[in-house]
Each structure stands twice: as C-alpha cells, then as structure tokens.
Amino acid sequence: DAGVIQSPRHEVTEMGQEVTLRCKPISGHDYLFWYRQTMMRGLELLIYFNNNVPIDDSGMPEDRFSAKMPNASFSTLKIQPSEPRDSAVYFCASSLTLGTGSGYTFGSGTRLTVV
Amino acid sequence: AQSVTQPDIHITVSEGASLELRCNYSYGATPYLFWYVQSPGQGLQLLLKYFSGDTLVQGIKGFEAEFKRSQSSFNLRKPSVHWSDAAEYFCAGGTSYGKLTFGQGTILTVHP
C-alpha cells in the first residue's frame, strides 16, 4: 500500500481565495482524520470520519472550513475564504478503528501559506 | 479529562549520548500509548506502541519505551543518539473506544 496520500504538498494562495486539500486514505481503513499543525497550537484534530460519515467536527475552527468524504478512498478539506491565520501544515491520517491498536497512519501533509 | 503531557518542549543532546523523552498520561484506565516521530517536512511516523503485557516495548530505529503505571509515564529512550534522530517526537494516548490524544511534542536537537 502506498500509505496515506495527500495533495498538494505545498499550497500558496492569496487571502480570500478558496483552498482545497485532498487525501486518499489507506484502503480498508474505516476512519479518516484531518489535523492542523502550527507552532502555536501544536497538532489539532479538526474532524474525523467513520465509513465516510463525519463523526466529530468540533475541532473545525469556523464555518469557513468544511470537509467531505464522498467515498472510502477520497476526502477533501476546503477553506473558503482563506485567511493568513489559516497558514499551517494540514495532515490527513487514517486508521482501521477509532480506539486502535495500530495507531494512525499519517500522510506527509500539505503546507498551506495564505498571503 | 484524558490527556497526554510532554513536559519538555526542546531537548538538546550530543551525538552518541543517551536520550530520554518524557511523557505523562492521565486516563481512568490503562490507555494505549504510542510514540511518533516527525522529521522536518514529513508526516508522523509510528515508532512504537504499548497496549498491555511487557512494560518495556521496543520500536523501530533503536528506540524503546517503558510504561510505568505508578508514575503514569511512558518515556521514550535510546542508548546512543545519531544525528539523524533530530526531529520532533510526539507521545499519544488512546482507549479502545476513543480517538488518540497527542502531546504537544518535544523537539530533539542533536549536536555533533
């Protein structure tokens, strides 16, 4: 398996623009997680899905953020409109179970810069 | 509340020296515990995990961690650090029914 695949690796956009981050989880993993990492706040869980259904989105900072998982092999995190304070590294992770014995497998992340 | 705490934000060691990174947890029952490593520009990679049984667990890259219930700790150790070990290390805890909780991370700098 190729692991969790995220695209793009880097994204630079202007304030006010829409940004879409993409994730392909490991095949067979029922859980998908979106995290944001910043120097100030560390690693934050934004939202997670179980079998393509959003379960907990309490970490989504505000209505400008939305996430979807239209099928088991694809998820998106969208920011519209983007703001400079959204600059961060966004990670996608997947797992067989929630309370998992195998831990989470992370993608390489998308480094977002909003100017 | 369930939590994982890494008391050290930044640690510096010399190459060849021993290493211990601290992790404390707060859970009602014994949690699953993990250590992850994040190299610059990369995602988090699982180093090792503890569920039950032997309290000393071995991981990849020569790392080990010891679960100590009496101290609510799960410290990561390596006998001799290599320059390539410079990275950020995350401790995480979870239960059989809940999502993982990550610590704030410890940045390791290795001096030649």
CSV table of C-alpha atoms in Angstrom, one decimal:
chain,number,residue,atom,x,y,z
A,1,ASP,CA,0.0,0.0,0.0
A,2,ALA,CA,1.3,3.5,-0.8
A,3,GLY,CA,0.2,4.9,2.5
A,4,VAL,CA,-2.0,7.9,3.1
A,5,ILE,CA,-1.6,10.3,0.1
A,6,GLN,CA,-2.1,14.0,0.4
A,7,SER,CA,-2.1,16.6,-2.3
A,8,PRO,CA,-0.8,19.2,-2.9
A,9,ARG,CA,2.4,19.1,-0.8
A,10,HIS,CA,2.6,22.9,-0.8
A,11,GLU,CA,-0.1,25.5,-1.5
A,12,VAL,CA,0.4,29.2,-1.6
A,13,THR,CA,-2.7,31.3,-2.0
A,14,GLU,CA,-3.9,34.8,-1.6
A,15,MET,CA,-6.2,35.8,1.2
A,16,GLY,CA,-9.9,35.4,0.2
A,17,GLN,CA,-9.2,32.5,-2.2
A,18,GLU,CA,-10.7,29.1,-1.9
A,19,VAL,CA,-8.3,26.3,-1.0
A,20,THR,CA,-9.0,22.6,-1.3
A,21,LEU,CA,-6.8,19.9,0.3
A,22,ARG,CA,-7.1,16.3,-0.8
A,23,CYS,CA,-6.5,13.0,0.9
A,24,LYS,CA,-6.5,9.4,-0.1
A,25,PRO,CA,-6.6,7.1,3.0
A,26,ILE,CA,-5.2,3.6,3.1
A,27,SER,CA,-7.5,1.1,1.6
A,28,GLY,CA,-9.6,-0.7,4.2
A,29,HIS,CA,-9.2,1.9,6.9
A,30,ASP,CA,-12.6,2.9,8.2
A,31,TYR,CA,-11.5,6.1,9.9
A,32,LEU,CA,-10.1,9.3,8.4
A,33,PHE,CA,-8.8,12.2,10.4
A,34,TRP,CA,-7.9,15.8,9.5
A,35,TYR,CA,-5.3,17.5,11.7
A,36,ARG,CA,-3.8,21.0,11.6
A,37,GLN,CA,-0.3,21.7,12.9
A,38,THR,CA,1.0,25.1,13.9
A,39,MET,CA,3.9,26.3,16.1
A,40,MET,CA,1.5,28.0,18.5
A,41,ARG,CA,-1.2,25.3,18.9
A,42,GLY,CA,0.6,22.1,18.0
A,43,LEU,CA,-1.3,19.3,16.5
A,44,GLU,CA,-5.1,19.9,16.5
A,45,LEU,CA,-7.8,17.4,15.4
A,46,LEU,CA,-10.2,19.2,13.1
A,47,ILE,CA,-12.6,16.5,12.1
A,48,TYR,CA,-12.8,12.7,11.7
A,49,PHE,CA,-15.0,10.4,9.6
A,50,ASN,CA,-16.1,6.8,10.1
A,51,ASN,CA,-17.2,5.0,7.0
A,52,ASN,CA,-17.4,8.3,5.1
A,53,VAL,CA,-19.6,9.9,7.7
A,54,PRO,CA,-18.4,12.9,9.7
A,55,ILE,CA,-18.5,11.9,13.4
A,56,ASP,CA,-16.9,14.7,15.3
A,57,ASP,CA,-16.2,18.2,13.7
A,58,SER,CA,-15.9,20.0,17.0
A,59,GLY,CA,-12.3,21.0,16.1
A,60,MET,CA,-13.2,22.8,12.9
A,61,PRO,CA,-12.3,26.4,13.7
A,62,GLU,CA,-15.2,28.1,11.9
A,63,ASP,CA,-17.7,28.0,9.1
A,64,ARG,CA,-15.0,28.8,6.6
A,65,PHE,CA,-13.8,25.2,7.0
A,66,SER,CA,-15.6,22.3,5.5
A,67,ALA,CA,-14.7,18.6,5.0
A,68,LYS,CA,-16.2,15.9,2.9
A,69,MET,CA,-15.7,12.3,2.2
A,70,PRO,CA,-17.7,11.3,-0.8
A,71,ASN,CA,-16.3,7.7,-0.9
A,72,ALA,CA,-14.0,5.5,1.1
A,73,SER,CA,-10.9,6.5,-0.9
A,74,PHE,CA,-11.1,10.2,-1.0
A,75,SER,CA,-11.6,13.2,1.3
A,76,THR,CA,-11.3,16.9,1.0
A,77,LEU,CA,-10.8,19.8,3.4
A,78,LYS,CA,-11.9,23.1,2.0
A,79,ILE,CA,-11.3,26.6,3.3
A,80,GLN,CA,-13.4,29.4,1.8
A,81,PRO,CA,-12.4,32.2,2.1
A,82,SER,CA,-8.9,31.6,3.2
A,83,GLU,CA,-7.1,33.9,5.7
A,84,PRO,CA,-3.5,34.3,6.7
A,85,ARG,CA,-4.1,32.8,10.1
A,86,ASP,CA,-5.0,29.5,8.3
A,87,SER,CA,-1.4,29.1,7.3
A,88,ALA,CA,-0.3,25.8,8.7
A,89,VAL,CA,0.5,22.2,7.8
A,90,TYR,CA,-2.6,20.1,7.4
A,91,PHE,CA,-2.3,16.3,7.9
A,92,CYS,CA,-4.6,13.6,7.0
A,93,ALA,CA,-4.5,10.3,8.8
A,94,SER,CA,-6.3,7.0,8.6
A,95,SER,CA,-6.9,4.1,10.9
A,96,LEU,CA,-8.6,0.7,11.0
A,97,THR,CA,-10.5,1.6,14.1
A,98,LEU,CA,-11.0,4.6,16.4
A,99,GLY,CA,-9.7,3.1,19.6
A,100,THR,CA,-7.0,1.4,17.6
A,101,GLY,CA,-4.3,-1.0,18.3
A,102,SER,CA,-2.4,0.0,15.2
A,103,GLY,CA,-2.2,3.7,15.7
A,104,TYR,CA,-2.9,6.2,13.0
A,105,THR,CA,-1.1,6.3,9.7
A,106,PHE,CA,-0.3,9.9,8.6
A,107,GLY,CA,0.2,11.4,5.2
A,108,SER,CA,3.1,13.7,4.5
A,109,GLY,CA,0.9,16.8,4.9
A,110,THR,CA,0.0,19.9,2.9
A,111,ARG,CA,1.9,23.1,3.9
A,112,LEU,CA,-0.6,25.9,3.3
A,113,THR,CA,0.6,29.5,3.1
A,114,VAL,CA,-2.0,32.2,2.8
A,115,VAL,CA,-0.6,35.6,1.9
B,1,ALA,CA,-10.2,14.5,31.2
B,2,GLN,CA,-7.9,12.3,29.3
B,3,SER,CA,-4.6,13.9,28.5
B,4,VAL,CA,-1.1,13.3,27.4
B,5,THR,CA,1.6,15.7,28.5
B,6,GLN,CA,5.2,16.1,27.3
B,7,PRO,CA,6.9,18.3,29.8
B,8,ASP,CA,9.9,19.2,27.6
B,9,ILE,CA,9.4,21.4,24.6
B,10,HIS,CA,13.0,21.2,23.4
B,11,ILE,CA,15.9,18.9,24.3
B,12,THR,CA,19.5,19.0,23.1
B,13,VAL,CA,21.9,16.1,23.3
B,14,SER,CA,25.3,15.3,21.8
B,15,GLU,CA,25.6,12.6,19.2
B,16,GLY,CA,26.3,9.3,20.9
B,17,ALA,CA,24.8,10.3,24.2
B,18,SER,CA,21.7,8.6,25.7
B,19,LEU,CA,18.3,10.1,25.3
B,20,GLU,CA,15.1,10.1,27.4
B,21,LEU,CA,12.0,11.9,26.3
B,22,ARG,CA,9.3,12.2,28.9
B,23,CYS,CA,5.6,11.5,28.5
B,24,ASN,CA,2.9,11.5,31.2
B,25,TYR,CA,-0.7,10.4,30.8
B,26,SER,CA,-3.9,10.9,32.6
B,27,TYR,CA,-6.5,8.3,31.9
B,28,GLY,CA,-9.1,6.4,34.0
B,29,ALA,CA,-7.8,3.1,32.9
B,30,THR,CA,-4.6,2.0,31.2
B,31,PRO,CA,-4.6,3.5,27.8
B,32,TYR,CA,-3.0,2.5,24.6
B,33,LEU,CA,0.2,4.6,24.3
B,34,PHE,CA,2.2,5.5,21.3
B,35,TRP,CA,5.3,7.4,20.3
B,36,TYR,CA,5.5,9.1,16.9
B,37,VAL,CA,8.4,10.9,15.2
B,38,GLN,CA,8.1,13.7,12.8
B,39,SER,CA,11.2,14.5,10.6
B,40,PRO,CA,11.3,18.0,9.1
B,41,GLY,CA,8.8,18.3,6.3
B,42,GLN,CA,7.4,14.9,6.9
B,43,GLY,CA,4.3,13.4,8.5
B,44,LEU,CA,4.2,11.5,11.7
B,45,GLN,CA,5.7,8.0,11.8
B,46,LEU,CA,4.9,5.4,14.4
B,47,LEU,CA,7.9,4.5,16.5
B,48,LEU,CA,6.3,2.1,19.0
B,49,LYS,CA,3.2,1.3,20.9
B,50,TYR,CA,2.1,-0.2,24.2
B,51,PHE,CA,-1.2,-2.0,25.0
B,52,SER,CA,-0.5,-4.4,27.8
B,53,GLY,CA,1.9,-7.0,28.9
B,54,ASP,CA,5.6,-6.4,29.0
B,55,THR,CA,6.1,-2.8,30.1
B,56,LEU,CA,9.3,-2.3,28.1
B,57,VAL,CA,8.5,-2.1,24.4
B,58,GLN,CA,10.9,-2.0,21.5
B,59,GLY,CA,10.4,0.1,18.5
B,60,ILE,CA,12.0,1.0,15.2
B,61,LYS,CA,15.3,2.9,14.8
B,62,GLY,CA,16.6,1.5,18.1
B,63,PHE,CA,14.1,3.3,20.4
B,64,GLU,CA,12.4,1.8,23.4
B,65,ALA,CA,9.8,3.0,25.9
B,66,GLU,CA,8.9,1.9,29.3
B,67,PHE,CA,5.3,2.0,30.7
B,68,LYS,CA,5.3,2.9,34.5
B,69,ARG,CA,1.8,2.8,35.9
B,70,SER,CA,2.9,4.1,39.3
B,71,GLN,CA,4.3,7.2,37.6
B,72,SER,CA,1.7,7.5,34.8
B,73,SER,CA,4.6,7.7,32.5
B,74,PHE,CA,5.7,6.3,29.1
B,75,ASN,CA,9.1,7.7,28.5
B,76,LEU,CA,11.0,7.1,25.3
B,77,ARG,CA,14.7,6.1,25.4
B,78,LYS,CA,17.6,5.5,23.1
B,79,PRO,CA,21.0,4.4,24.4
B,80,SER,CA,23.0,6.3,21.7
B,81,VAL,CA,21.6,9.1,19.6
B,82,HIS,CA,22.5,9.6,16.0
B,83,TRP,CA,22.4,12.9,14.2
B,84,SER,CA,19.5,11.5,12.0
B,85,ASP,CA,17.4,11.3,15.2
B,86,ALA,CA,16.9,15.0,15.2
B,87,ALA,CA,13.2,15.5,14.8
B,88,GLU,CA,10.1,16.2,16.8
B,89,TYR,CA,8.6,13.5,18.9
B,90,PHE,CA,5.0,13.1,19.9
B,91,CYS,CA,3.5,10.9,22.6
B,92,ALA,CA,-0.1,9.9,22.1
B,93,GLY,CA,-2.7,8.0,24.2
B,94,GLY,CA,-6.0,6.4,23.4
B,95,THR,CA,-8.6,3.9,24.6
B,96,SER,CA,-10.4,1.1,22.9
B,97,TYR,CA,-13.4,3.4,22.3
B,98,GLY,CA,-11.9,6.9,21.8
B,99,LYS,CA,-9.7,8.8,19.5
B,100,LEU,CA,-6.0,9.4,20.1
B,101,THR,CA,-4.8,12.4,22.1
B,102,PHE,CA,-1.5,13.8,21.2
B,103,GLY,CA,1.0,15.6,23.4
B,104,GLN,CA,2.5,18.9,22.4
B,105,GLY,CA,5.7,17.4,21.1
B,106,THR,CA,9.3,17.5,22.0
B,107,ILE,CA,11.9,18.9,19.6
B,108,LEU,CA,15.2,17.0,19.7
B,109,THR,CA,18.4,18.7,18.6
B,110,VAL,CA,21.5,16.6,18.2
B,111,HIS,CA,24.9,18.3,18.4
B,112,PRO,CA,27.9,16.7,16.6
